[in-house]
Short mmCIF file of C-alpha atoms and ligand atoms in Angstrom, two decimals:
data_model
loop_
_atom_site.label_atom_id
_atom_site.label_comp_id
_atom_site.label_asym_id
_atom_site.label_seq_id
_atom_site.Cartn_x
_atom_site.Cartn_y
_atom_site.Cartn_z
CA MET A 1 -70.70 87.44 -118.09
CA ALA A 2 -69.23 87.47 -114.71
CA GLN A 3 -68.49 84.05 -113.34
CA HIS A 4 -69.53 82.70 -109.37
CA TYR A 5 -67.40 81.12 -106.84
CA ASP A 6 -68.02 80.51 -103.19
CA VAL A 7 -64.50 81.74 -102.43
CA ILE A 8 -62.18 83.58 -104.39
CA VAL A 9 -58.12 83.51 -103.01
CA VAL A 10 -56.26 86.15 -104.77
CA GLY A 11 -52.50 84.96 -104.85
CA ALA A 12 -51.19 81.75 -105.02
CA GLY A 13 -48.07 81.33 -103.07
CA ILE A 14 -47.77 78.71 -100.17
CA ALA A 15 -50.12 81.16 -98.36
CA GLY A 16 -52.87 81.03 -101.06
CA LEU A 17 -52.90 77.52 -102.36
CA TYR A 18 -52.58 75.98 -98.64
CA THR A 19 -55.47 77.90 -97.44
CA ALA A 20 -57.30 76.64 -100.57
CA LEU A 21 -56.82 73.19 -100.07
CA ASN A 22 -57.93 73.28 -96.42
CA ILE A 23 -61.26 75.31 -97.69
CA HIS A 24 -64.49 73.15 -97.58
CA GLU A 25 -64.59 70.33 -100.91
CA HIS A 26 -68.23 71.63 -101.15
CA LEU A 27 -67.21 74.94 -101.88
CA ARG A 28 -66.24 75.98 -105.15
CA VAL A 29 -62.98 78.24 -105.08
CA LEU A 30 -61.00 80.34 -107.66
CA VAL A 31 -57.29 80.47 -106.90
CA LEU A 32 -56.07 83.58 -108.98
CA SER A 33 -52.48 83.86 -110.03
CA LYS A 34 -51.19 87.09 -111.18
CA SER A 35 -48.25 85.47 -113.38
CA THR A 36 -47.13 81.84 -113.35
CA LEU A 37 -46.46 79.88 -110.38
CA ALA A 38 -42.62 80.21 -110.82
CA HIS A 39 -43.23 84.07 -110.56
CA CYS A 40 -44.79 84.10 -106.70
CA ASN A 41 -42.21 85.26 -103.70
CA SER A 42 -42.68 81.63 -102.12
CA ALA A 43 -40.75 79.97 -105.15
CA LEU A 44 -38.01 82.06 -104.32
CA ALA A 45 -37.88 81.08 -100.53
CA GLN A 46 -34.63 79.56 -99.87
CA GLY A 47 -33.90 79.02 -96.47
CA GLY A 48 -37.05 76.64 -95.12
CA ILE A 49 -39.28 76.63 -92.88
CA ALA A 50 -38.81 76.85 -88.94
CA ALA A 51 -40.59 74.81 -86.36
CA VAL A 52 -40.10 72.46 -83.54
CA LEU A 53 -38.96 69.33 -84.90
CA HIS A 54 -36.15 68.24 -82.31
CA GLU A 55 -36.38 66.78 -78.86
CA SER A 56 -33.81 69.41 -77.80
CA ASP A 57 -36.30 72.44 -78.86
CA THR A 58 -39.61 73.38 -77.32
CA PRO A 59 -42.99 75.73 -78.40
CA GLN A 60 -41.49 78.09 -75.88
CA LEU A 61 -38.08 78.22 -76.86
CA HIS A 62 -39.14 78.89 -80.49
CA ALA A 63 -41.60 81.57 -79.15
CA ARG A 64 -38.91 83.22 -77.28
CA ASP A 65 -36.68 83.19 -80.19
CA THR A 66 -39.67 84.91 -82.32
CA LEU A 67 -40.39 87.34 -79.76
CA ALA A 68 -36.75 88.60 -79.11
CA ALA A 69 -36.38 88.74 -83.06
CA GLY A 70 -39.49 90.98 -83.46
CA ASN A 71 -37.85 93.27 -80.65
CA HIS A 72 -40.71 92.05 -78.34
CA ARG A 73 -43.42 94.16 -80.76
CA ASN A 74 -45.50 90.81 -81.53
CA ASN A 75 -48.63 89.51 -80.80
CA PRO A 76 -48.07 86.41 -77.96
CA ASP A 77 -50.71 84.83 -78.25
CA ASN A 78 -50.49 84.54 -82.16
CA VAL A 79 -46.73 83.61 -81.39
CA ARG A 80 -48.11 80.90 -79.44
CA LEU A 81 -50.19 79.45 -81.85
CA LEU A 82 -47.49 79.96 -84.49
CA THR A 83 -44.98 77.78 -82.48
CA GLU A 84 -47.37 75.39 -81.07
CA ARG A 85 -48.79 74.25 -84.41
CA GLY A 86 -45.68 74.54 -86.35
CA ALA A 87 -44.76 70.90 -86.41
CA ALA A 88 -48.08 69.48 -86.86
CA GLU A 89 -48.44 71.54 -90.55
CA ILE A 90 -45.02 70.31 -91.27
CA ALA A 91 -45.83 66.75 -91.30
CA GLU A 92 -48.96 67.31 -93.15
CA LEU A 93 -46.62 69.09 -96.03
CA MET A 94 -44.87 65.98 -95.96
CA ARG A 95 -47.94 64.07 -96.16
CA LEU A 96 -48.69 65.98 -99.29
CA GLY A 97 -45.24 65.38 -100.85
CA VAL A 98 -42.87 67.52 -99.73
CA ALA A 99 -39.60 65.87 -99.36
CA PHE A 100 -37.65 67.49 -96.78
CA ASP A 101 -33.56 67.05 -96.52
CA ARG A 102 -32.85 64.22 -94.35
CA MET A 103 -29.56 62.98 -92.94
CA SER A 104 -28.14 59.53 -93.46
CA ASP A 105 -29.84 58.11 -90.44
CA GLY A 106 -33.02 59.54 -92.07
CA GLU A 107 -34.00 61.85 -89.09
CA LEU A 108 -34.85 65.68 -90.57
CA ALA A 109 -31.58 67.65 -91.68
CA LEU A 110 -32.42 70.70 -89.37
CA GLY A 111 -30.74 74.56 -90.82
CA LEU A 112 -29.85 77.49 -88.62
CA GLU A 113 -29.96 81.01 -88.97
CA GLY A 114 -29.82 84.47 -87.15
CA GLY A 115 -31.88 84.41 -84.52
CA HIS A 116 -32.37 80.99 -83.69
CA SER A 117 -30.90 79.14 -80.56
CA VAL A 118 -31.57 75.55 -81.70
CA ARG A 119 -31.15 74.00 -85.35
CA ARG A 120 -35.14 73.66 -86.10
CA ILE A 121 -35.32 74.73 -89.88
CA ALA A 122 -36.62 71.98 -92.28
CA HIS A 123 -35.24 72.52 -95.75
CA CYS A 124 -35.16 71.29 -99.37
CA LYS A 125 -31.42 72.39 -99.99
CA ASP A 126 -31.57 76.11 -101.04
CA SER A 127 -34.75 75.65 -102.69
CA THR A 128 -37.51 74.97 -99.89
CA GLY A 129 -40.33 77.38 -101.16
CA ASP A 130 -40.21 75.84 -104.87
CA ALA A 131 -40.26 72.26 -103.35
CA ILE A 132 -43.53 73.34 -101.38
CA MET A 133 -45.32 75.09 -103.96
CA ALA A 134 -44.57 72.37 -106.45
CA ALA A 135 -46.15 69.46 -103.85
CA LEU A 136 -49.34 72.23 -102.80
CA THR A 137 -49.84 72.87 -107.01
CA ALA A 138 -49.90 68.92 -107.27
CA ARG A 139 -52.49 68.74 -104.79
CA VAL A 140 -54.49 72.06 -105.28
CA ARG A 141 -54.57 70.27 -109.55
CA GLU A 142 -56.23 67.31 -108.11
CA ARG A 143 -59.01 69.15 -106.11
CA ALA A 144 -62.03 69.02 -108.05
CA ASN A 145 -63.61 71.86 -106.18
CA VAL A 146 -60.40 74.26 -107.11
CA THR A 147 -59.67 76.26 -109.97
CA LEU A 148 -56.28 77.31 -110.03
CA CYS A 149 -55.57 80.17 -113.08
CA GLU A 150 -52.55 81.48 -113.86
CA ASN A 151 -51.75 85.01 -115.38
CA ALA A 152 -55.08 86.44 -114.16
CA HIS A 153 -54.02 89.73 -113.43
CA LEU A 154 -56.69 91.44 -111.12
CA PHE A 155 -57.11 95.17 -111.00
CA ARG A 156 -59.81 95.78 -108.97
CA ILE A 157 -62.17 93.92 -106.07
CA SER A 158 -65.43 96.13 -105.38
CA ARG A 159 -68.11 94.83 -103.01
CA LYS A 160 -71.87 94.99 -103.22
CA HIS A 161 -74.94 93.58 -101.67
CA GLU A 162 -72.20 91.86 -99.30
CA GLN A 163 -70.28 90.19 -102.15
CA PHE A 164 -67.08 90.95 -104.03
CA ILE A 165 -66.43 91.43 -107.96
CA PHE A 166 -63.41 90.78 -109.37
CA ASN A 167 -62.43 92.53 -112.37
CA VAL A 168 -59.23 90.44 -113.80
CA VAL A 169 -57.34 91.54 -117.05
CA PHE A 170 -55.92 88.23 -118.73
CA SER A 171 -53.27 87.73 -121.17
CA TYR A 172 -51.75 84.14 -121.83
CA TYR A 173 -53.10 82.17 -119.50
CA THR A 174 -53.17 78.74 -117.81
CA THR A 175 -55.68 76.86 -115.93
CA ASN A 176 -56.68 73.29 -114.52
CA LYS A 177 -59.98 74.14 -115.84
CA PHE A 178 -61.92 76.07 -117.76
CA VAL A 179 -62.67 79.44 -116.73
CA LEU A 180 -63.49 81.56 -119.52
CA PRO A 181 -66.24 81.57 -121.88
CA ASP A 182 -65.34 80.06 -125.24
CA ASP A 183 -65.69 83.19 -127.37
CA SER A 184 -63.42 85.54 -124.86
CA CYS A 185 -60.73 83.53 -126.18
CA SER A 186 -59.79 84.93 -129.42
CA ASN A 187 -56.26 83.07 -130.66
CA TYR A 188 -56.84 80.16 -127.95
CA GLU A 189 -54.81 77.11 -128.01
CA THR A 190 -55.56 74.16 -125.69
CA ALA A 191 -53.60 71.61 -124.98
CA SER A 192 -53.80 68.73 -122.65
CA ARG A 193 -51.13 68.50 -120.04
CA GLY A 194 -52.17 66.36 -117.07
CA HIS A 195 -55.29 68.76 -115.75
CA ASN A 196 -54.12 71.81 -117.57
CA ALA A 197 -55.48 73.83 -120.53
CA TYR A 198 -53.77 76.32 -121.74
CA TYR A 199 -55.13 79.56 -123.45
CA THR A 200 -53.58 82.31 -125.30
CA THR A 201 -56.34 85.06 -125.11
CA ASP A 202 -55.99 88.34 -126.79
CA THR A 203 -54.42 91.26 -124.83
CA ASN A 204 -55.83 92.77 -122.28
CA LYS A 205 -59.10 90.66 -122.31
CA MET A 206 -61.67 91.36 -119.39
CA GLN A 207 -63.56 88.78 -117.06
CA ASP A 208 -65.37 89.38 -114.09
CA PHE A 209 -65.62 87.16 -111.37
CA ILE A 210 -67.97 87.55 -108.32
CA ALA A 211 -67.75 85.42 -104.79
CA ASN A 212 -69.13 85.44 -100.98
CA ALA A 213 -65.52 85.84 -99.66
CA CYS A 214 -62.51 86.86 -100.66
CA VAL A 215 -58.92 85.83 -99.53
CA ILE A 216 -56.30 87.95 -100.02
CA ALA A 217 -52.93 85.97 -100.10
CA THR A 218 -51.09 88.27 -102.65
CA GLY A 219 -47.45 88.30 -100.38
CA GLY A 220 -45.21 91.05 -100.49
CA ILE A 221 -44.64 94.91 -101.53
CA GLY A 222 -40.84 94.68 -102.83
CA GLN A 223 -41.66 96.62 -105.69
CA VAL A 224 -41.48 99.29 -103.77
CA TYR A 225 -38.19 99.66 -103.48
CA GLU A 226 -35.47 99.53 -106.60
CA ARG A 227 -33.19 96.88 -104.31
CA THR A 228 -35.30 94.13 -103.23
CA THR A 229 -35.37 90.04 -102.87
CA ASN A 230 -38.79 90.32 -103.87
CA SER A 231 -40.50 88.58 -107.37
CA PRO A 232 -40.76 91.24 -109.78
CA ILE A 233 -45.21 90.69 -109.45
CA ALA A 234 -44.88 91.90 -105.61
CA THR A 235 -46.33 95.14 -105.94
CA GLY A 236 -48.06 94.88 -102.93
CA ASP A 237 -51.62 94.95 -104.79
CA GLY A 238 -53.52 92.63 -102.11
CA ILE A 239 -52.98 95.71 -99.69
CA ARG A 240 -54.17 98.09 -102.21
CA PHE A 241 -57.61 95.99 -102.52
CA ALA A 242 -58.11 96.13 -98.68
CA TYR A 243 -57.09 99.71 -98.59
CA GLU A 244 -59.77 100.58 -101.38
CA LEU A 245 -62.35 98.71 -99.61
CA GLY A 246 -61.91 100.16 -96.24
CA ALA A 247 -60.08 97.19 -94.36
CA ARG A 248 -57.94 98.02 -91.19
CA LEU A 249 -54.33 97.90 -92.24
CA SER A 250 -51.46 98.11 -89.48
CA ARG A 251 -47.71 98.69 -89.32
CA LEU A 252 -47.22 99.14 -92.74
CA SER A 253 -43.88 100.45 -91.78
CA TRP A 254 -42.24 97.18 -90.65
CA ILE A 255 -40.15 96.27 -93.40
CA GLN A 256 -37.40 93.86 -93.23
CA PHE A 257 -34.32 94.42 -94.92
CA HIS A 258 -32.52 91.29 -96.00
CA PRO A 259 -28.33 91.89 -94.64
CA THR A 260 -27.05 89.41 -97.61
CA ALA A 261 -28.37 89.76 -101.23
CA PHE A 262 -25.86 89.65 -104.53
CA ALA A 263 -26.41 92.83 -107.15
CA ALA A 264 -26.07 91.06 -110.27
CA LYS A 265 -26.48 92.20 -113.63
CA GLU A 266 -29.83 90.46 -114.15
CA GLY A 267 -30.91 91.70 -110.85
CA THR A 268 -30.65 90.94 -107.15
CA PHE A 269 -31.07 87.50 -105.91
CA LEU A 270 -31.14 86.52 -102.56
CA ILE A 271 -28.24 84.74 -100.58
CA SER A 272 -29.88 82.62 -98.08
CA GLU A 273 -29.12 83.21 -94.24
CA ALA A 274 -29.16 79.77 -93.91
CA VAL A 275 -25.68 80.70 -95.54
CA ARG A 276 -24.48 82.24 -92.49
CA GLY A 277 -26.52 79.44 -90.57
CA GLU A 278 -23.54 77.18 -91.73
CA GLY A 279 -20.69 79.39 -90.59
CA ALA A 280 -20.31 82.02 -93.44
CA ARG A 281 -18.76 85.35 -91.92
CA LEU A 282 -19.29 88.92 -93.25
CA LEU A 283 -16.32 90.69 -93.94
CA ASN A 284 -15.41 94.67 -94.59
CA ALA A 285 -13.52 95.76 -97.47
CA ASP A 286 -10.41 95.12 -95.47
CA SER A 287 -11.18 91.39 -94.86
CA GLU A 288 -12.22 92.05 -91.55
CA SER A 289 -14.79 90.73 -89.33
CA PHE A 290 -16.53 93.68 -88.18
CA LEU A 291 -19.87 92.48 -86.62
CA HIS A 292 -18.53 92.82 -82.92
CA ARG A 293 -17.58 96.37 -83.27
CA TYR A 294 -21.28 96.98 -83.07
CA GLY A 295 -22.01 94.58 -80.25
CA ALA A 296 -23.37 91.88 -82.91
CA SER A 297 -22.40 88.85 -83.88
CA GLU A 298 -22.14 86.18 -86.95
CA LEU A 299 -26.09 85.10 -85.98
CA SER A 300 -27.65 88.15 -85.29
CA THR A 301 -30.64 88.60 -86.54
CA ARG A 302 -31.53 90.68 -90.05
CA ASP A 303 -32.45 94.05 -88.57
CA VAL A 304 -29.30 94.01 -86.67
CA VAL A 305 -27.00 92.88 -89.17
CA SER A 306 -28.34 95.09 -92.05
CA ARG A 307 -27.82 98.53 -89.92
CA CYS A 308 -24.13 97.34 -89.13
CA ILE A 309 -23.10 96.65 -92.62
CA LEU A 310 -24.70 100.42 -92.90
CA ASP A 311 -21.98 101.41 -89.71
CA GLU A 312 -19.51 99.57 -91.17
CA ILE A 313 -19.63 100.89 -94.99
CA SER A 314 -19.58 104.67 -93.69
CA ARG A 315 -17.02 104.08 -91.17
CA GLN A 316 -15.22 102.39 -94.16
CA ASN A 317 -15.70 105.15 -96.50
CA SER A 318 -14.64 108.10 -93.62
CA THR A 319 -11.58 105.81 -92.51
CA SER A 320 -10.05 104.03 -95.42
CA SER A 321 -8.18 104.14 -98.51
CA ASN A 322 -9.38 101.11 -99.84
CA LYS A 323 -11.13 101.32 -103.59
CA LYS A 324 -13.72 99.22 -102.37
CA SER A 325 -14.63 100.70 -99.49
CA ASP A 326 -18.34 100.71 -99.74
CA LYS A 327 -18.40 96.96 -99.93
CA ILE A 328 -19.34 94.38 -97.96
CA PHE A 329 -18.41 90.56 -98.44
CA LEU A 330 -19.77 87.08 -97.31
CA ASP A 331 -17.47 84.36 -97.03
CA ILE A 332 -17.71 80.46 -96.52
CA SER A 333 -15.20 79.39 -98.04
CA HIS A 334 -13.53 78.11 -95.20
CA LYS A 335 -16.10 75.23 -95.38
CA ASP A 336 -15.71 71.68 -96.88
CA SER A 337 -16.48 72.84 -100.63
CA ARG A 338 -18.62 69.70 -101.63
CA PHE A 339 -20.66 70.58 -98.50
CA VAL A 340 -21.49 73.91 -99.72
CA LYS A 341 -22.00 72.43 -103.45
CA GLU A 342 -24.72 70.16 -102.00
CA ARG A 343 -26.43 72.04 -99.47
CA PHE A 344 -26.75 75.47 -101.66
CA PRO A 345 -26.45 73.91 -105.28
CA GLN A 346 -28.88 76.92 -106.30
CA ILE A 347 -26.97 79.50 -105.07
CA TYR A 348 -23.45 78.15 -105.72
CA GLU A 349 -24.66 78.14 -109.73
CA LYS A 350 -25.93 81.49 -109.39
CA LEU A 351 -22.56 82.87 -108.18
CA LEU A 352 -20.65 81.18 -110.39
CA SER A 353 -22.43 82.31 -113.30
CA ASN A 354 -21.63 86.09 -111.57
CA GLY A 355 -18.07 85.05 -111.93
CA TYR A 356 -17.83 83.95 -107.85
CA ASP A 357 -16.78 80.41 -106.62
CA MET A 358 -18.19 80.53 -103.23
CA THR A 359 -16.17 77.53 -102.31
CA VAL A 360 -12.86 79.42 -102.76
CA GLU A 361 -13.69 83.20 -102.18
CA ALA A 362 -15.59 85.63 -100.84
CA PHE A 363 -18.41 87.56 -102.69
CA PRO A 364 -19.69 90.89 -102.17
CA ILE A 365 -23.35 91.51 -100.83
CA THR A 366 -25.99 94.01 -100.18
CA PRO A 367 -28.60 94.58 -98.16
CA CYS A 368 -32.00 94.59 -99.39
CA GLN A 369 -35.79 94.80 -98.74
CA HIS A 370 -37.01 91.30 -98.08
CA TYR A 371 -40.22 91.28 -96.44
CA HIS A 372 -43.21 93.43 -94.69
CA MET A 373 -44.17 92.67 -91.22
CA GLY A 374 -47.00 94.76 -91.67
CA GLY A 375 -50.09 94.80 -93.79
CA ILE A 376 -54.06 93.80 -93.78
CA ALA A 377 -55.17 93.55 -90.10
CA VAL A 378 -56.32 90.07 -89.10
CA ASN A 379 -57.49 87.92 -86.18
CA GLU A 380 -56.09 84.40 -85.92
CA ASN A 381 -58.75 83.28 -88.55
CA GLY A 382 -57.67 85.88 -90.81
CA GLU A 383 -60.63 88.05 -90.84
CA THR A 384 -60.38 91.50 -91.52
CA SER A 385 -62.86 94.40 -90.56
CA VAL A 386 -64.78 93.76 -93.73
CA ALA A 387 -66.86 90.84 -93.13
CA GLY A 388 -66.00 88.09 -95.65
CA LEU A 389 -62.51 89.62 -96.75
CA TYR A 390 -59.67 87.52 -95.20
CA ALA A 391 -55.93 87.74 -95.73
CA VAL A 392 -53.33 85.39 -95.03
CA GLY A 393 -49.94 84.98 -95.38
CA GLU A 394 -47.36 88.03 -95.84
CA CYS A 395 -49.94 90.65 -96.86
CA SER A 396 -51.66 90.22 -93.72
CA TYR A 397 -50.90 91.45 -90.34
CA THR A 398 -51.37 88.67 -87.68
CA GLY A 399 -48.46 90.46 -85.57
CA VAL A 400 -46.17 87.02 -84.87
CA HIS A 401 -43.34 88.87 -86.08
CA GLY A 402 -43.28 91.97 -84.45
CA ASN A 403 -40.94 94.42 -86.31
CA ASN A 404 -38.73 91.81 -87.45
CA ARG A 405 -39.40 88.45 -88.45
CA LEU A 406 -37.31 85.42 -87.61
CA ALA A 407 -35.80 84.04 -90.48
CA SER A 408 -37.83 80.90 -91.70
CA ASN A 409 -41.21 81.56 -89.69
CA SER A 410 -43.03 83.26 -92.90
CA LEU A 411 -43.49 79.77 -94.68
CA LEU A 412 -44.52 78.53 -91.39
CA GLU A 413 -47.00 81.46 -90.92
CA ALA A 414 -48.62 80.84 -94.34
CA VAL A 415 -49.73 77.30 -93.36
CA VAL A 416 -50.35 77.81 -89.91
CA PHE A 417 -52.72 80.84 -90.34
CA GLY A 418 -53.35 79.31 -93.84
CA ARG A 419 -55.37 76.20 -91.90
CA LEU A 420 -57.00 78.56 -89.72
CA THR A 421 -58.16 81.12 -92.15
CA ALA A 422 -59.37 78.30 -94.71
CA ALA A 423 -62.02 77.16 -91.62
CA SER A 424 -63.41 80.68 -91.07
CA VAL A 425 -63.72 81.31 -94.67
CA SER A 426 -65.50 78.06 -95.10
CA GLU A 427 -67.86 78.83 -92.19
CA TYR A 428 -68.62 82.00 -93.65
CA ALA A 429 -69.01 81.39 -97.03
CA ARG A 430 -71.24 78.23 -96.16
CA SER A 431 -73.52 80.37 -94.05
CA GLN A 432 -73.38 83.23 -97.14
CA SER A 433 -74.72 80.67 -99.69
CA GLN A 434 -77.33 79.75 -97.54
CA SER A 435 -78.50 83.17 -96.96
CA GLU A 436 -80.73 84.77 -99.75
CA THR A 437 -78.60 87.51 -101.25
CA GLU A 438 -79.32 89.81 -104.04
CA PRO A 439 -76.81 88.81 -106.83
CA PRO A 440 -75.22 91.99 -107.76
CA VAL A 441 -74.62 93.23 -111.17
CA ALA A 442 -70.96 93.16 -112.28
CA GLU A 443 -70.12 96.42 -113.84
CA THR A 444 -68.10 94.66 -117.15
CA ALA A 445 -64.83 96.18 -117.26
CA GLN A 446 -63.94 97.16 -120.84
CA SER A 447 -60.65 96.65 -121.80
CA ALA A 448 -58.69 99.95 -122.45
CA ASP A 449 -55.39 100.84 -124.02
CA CYS A 450 -53.36 103.29 -121.39
CA LEU A 451 -53.43 106.57 -123.17
CA CYS A 452 -52.14 108.35 -120.48
CA SER A 453 -48.68 108.44 -119.01
CA ILE A 454 -47.74 106.35 -116.66
CA GLU A 455 -44.15 105.82 -117.94
CA GLY A 456 -41.77 106.60 -115.17
CA LEU A 457 -44.05 106.85 -112.29
CA ALA A 458 -43.56 103.64 -110.12
CA GLU A 459 -39.90 104.02 -110.61
CA GLU A 460 -39.84 107.55 -109.40
CA VAL A 461 -41.92 105.86 -106.48
CA ARG A 462 -38.86 103.12 -105.86
CA GLY A 463 -36.56 105.89 -106.24
CA ILE A 464 -38.11 108.12 -103.61
CA MET A 465 -38.70 105.24 -101.56
CA GLN A 466 -35.10 103.66 -101.59
CA ARG A 467 -33.71 107.35 -100.61
CA LEU A 468 -36.04 107.82 -97.64
CA PHE A 469 -36.60 104.59 -96.02
CA PHE A 470 -33.89 101.95 -96.41
CA ILE A 471 -32.67 100.23 -92.88
CA ARG A 472 -33.24 103.41 -91.46
CA ALA A 473 -35.80 106.84 -92.45
CA GLU A 474 -34.89 109.59 -93.40
CA HIS A 475 -37.21 111.72 -91.40
CA GLU A 476 -36.63 115.03 -92.39
CA GLN A 477 -36.98 114.42 -96.17
CA ILE A 478 -39.95 112.27 -95.53
CA PRO A 479 -42.69 114.97 -96.10
CA ASP A 480 -41.48 116.20 -99.42
CA GLY A 481 -41.48 112.63 -100.89
CA LEU A 482 -44.96 112.02 -99.50
CA ALA A 483 -46.34 114.93 -101.31
CA ARG A 484 -44.97 113.41 -104.57
CA ILE A 485 -46.01 110.29 -103.99
CA ALA A 486 -49.23 111.36 -102.87
CA GLN A 487 -49.74 113.51 -106.54
CA ILE A 488 -48.34 110.10 -108.23
CA LYS A 489 -51.21 107.89 -106.77
CA ALA A 490 -53.61 110.61 -107.59
CA GLN A 491 -52.67 111.11 -111.36
CA LEU A 492 -52.96 107.04 -111.40
CA GLU A 493 -56.48 107.21 -109.40
CA ALA A 494 -57.36 109.70 -112.02
CA ALA A 495 -56.54 107.84 -115.01
CA ASP A 496 -58.52 104.61 -114.36
CA CYS A 497 -56.76 102.67 -117.16
CA LEU A 498 -57.25 99.08 -116.99
CA THR A 499 -53.61 97.79 -118.04
CA ALA A 500 -51.93 95.45 -115.98
CA GLU A 501 -48.96 98.14 -116.15
CA HIS A 502 -51.22 100.95 -114.76
CA SER A 503 -52.72 98.44 -111.78
CA ASP A 504 -49.23 97.57 -110.65
CA ALA A 505 -48.17 101.15 -110.45
CA LEU A 506 -51.12 102.09 -108.51
CA SER A 507 -50.33 99.50 -106.26
CA VAL A 508 -46.99 100.49 -106.07
CA ALA A 509 -47.81 104.36 -105.22
CA THR A 510 -50.75 103.20 -102.82
CA VAL A 511 -48.39 101.25 -100.41
CA ALA A 512 -45.74 103.37 -100.82
CA TYR A 513 -47.74 106.47 -99.76
CA LEU A 514 -49.34 104.56 -96.85
CA ILE A 515 -45.96 103.32 -95.43
CA LEU A 516 -44.57 107.17 -95.61
CA GLN A 517 -47.87 108.34 -94.00
CA GLU A 518 -47.47 106.19 -91.22
CA LEU A 519 -43.73 106.96 -90.55
CA HIS A 520 -44.83 110.84 -91.08
CA GLU A 521 -47.33 110.64 -88.32
CA GLU A 522 -45.00 108.69 -85.64
CA ASN A 523 -42.86 110.96 -86.43
CA LYS A 524 -44.96 113.82 -85.57
CA GLY A 525 -46.27 112.20 -82.66
C1 SIN B 1 -33.57 83.36 -96.58
O1 SIN B 1 -33.31 82.07 -97.06
O2 SIN B 1 -32.63 84.30 -95.98
C2 SIN B 1 -35.23 83.65 -96.35
C3 SIN B 1 -35.79 82.89 -95.71
C4 SIN B 1 -36.53 83.96 -94.83
O3 SIN B 1 -36.59 84.92 -95.63
O4 SIN B 1 -36.40 83.40 -93.80
#
């Protein structure tokens, strides 16, 4: 049997949780998290959250830096909202329990990153996202009107009689309230830990939900690439759902590549731009600084630095006999080692476990896909072109970032626009709950093992994207890549299996297809 809510928030990163917290308390809200909360992109955010927090700064200056980083392709009205409202949202986060780092005099310790003309980044060492997530999760779990459900893999949203139907496949999941009717939980174990009940269900257990309004907050699209700083769950599901619902999408090819990630055996991990902000220098294989060669500086923005790295690698390859000539390094070993360890404890430990002591030596870095500036087109209140459908955070396109996001503006966007979205969706859901709408009959999806062969399809898409559009677009090869991805997308759509793997592969193929299609159209035009 389908379960009804006023609002369903899809995604439980900072944007989803903050929106849920700000939705009117009389509305019943369900937050669906695809995996455990620890797996979302927000939990990986290191650098911090930018805002005007010092008397030497102003919203106008923050706006100027945001517009310059975004190459003036930003929406200036939304940039004004972002920069004027930032400080109030930081105060609210502190009230909710986030303990940002402070200096010995008790003032907030503010960090610096590329493109910022002053220090304005509030942080919790190098685990800011994790600290904000912990506070928001605790507050959400206290809220009687909000149910938070982890390991709930949504694979389709459809719309009927002005309501949204959500088909979810559960595996092991945790929730702060009972969601599944008892008979759907064979093998269930419950244990009381605070407000949580823990269940183990049969694999591929299906459950449908119905809501008057839907907020998509699914985060990034990193899994469309081989090399990404994103979480393994960042497959761009929200963009696929919005596309399938007919919502307008915008600027899907505006993708940010972070210049400094570390390619570890177990996968790539981010080296926060705050490391550059604290004085780290980029070096080539001959241990020379090189950014000046391309008219850039150590604190240039991510788009500029990523392009410089590609250019320096090809220059080294063509001129140097050095065996490491395809390598670029980051070096902060000239700074006080105690400071480095205290400011970047997570990065220090991760590098150490990969054989590098950042306090005494340079370490190799590589650019990686990091952030999606484009997405589901929304106005300042998170409203999409489909009535009752909202989007917030990285999956949305508010236009605040232009075509290159200023460092640490993403968490800020999530909270500033999370509050505005919550107000708007509350009003919509309340008006809907008062109007007489015919209750939709959810077509309960049947669990099915995937009999068709989807193995390798998502990997093939990632390989194509990595080759054709990584920092620079290979326009001549895009038509062939687009044609192959269109075939893969069609194959996955035709298969209609209801498994998490299939759903992820379909999202990856759909998002990749839309990105390449946009690039292709632009190049033709
Ligand atoms: C970083 O710490 O470099 C990432 C934070 C961000 O994406 O702004």
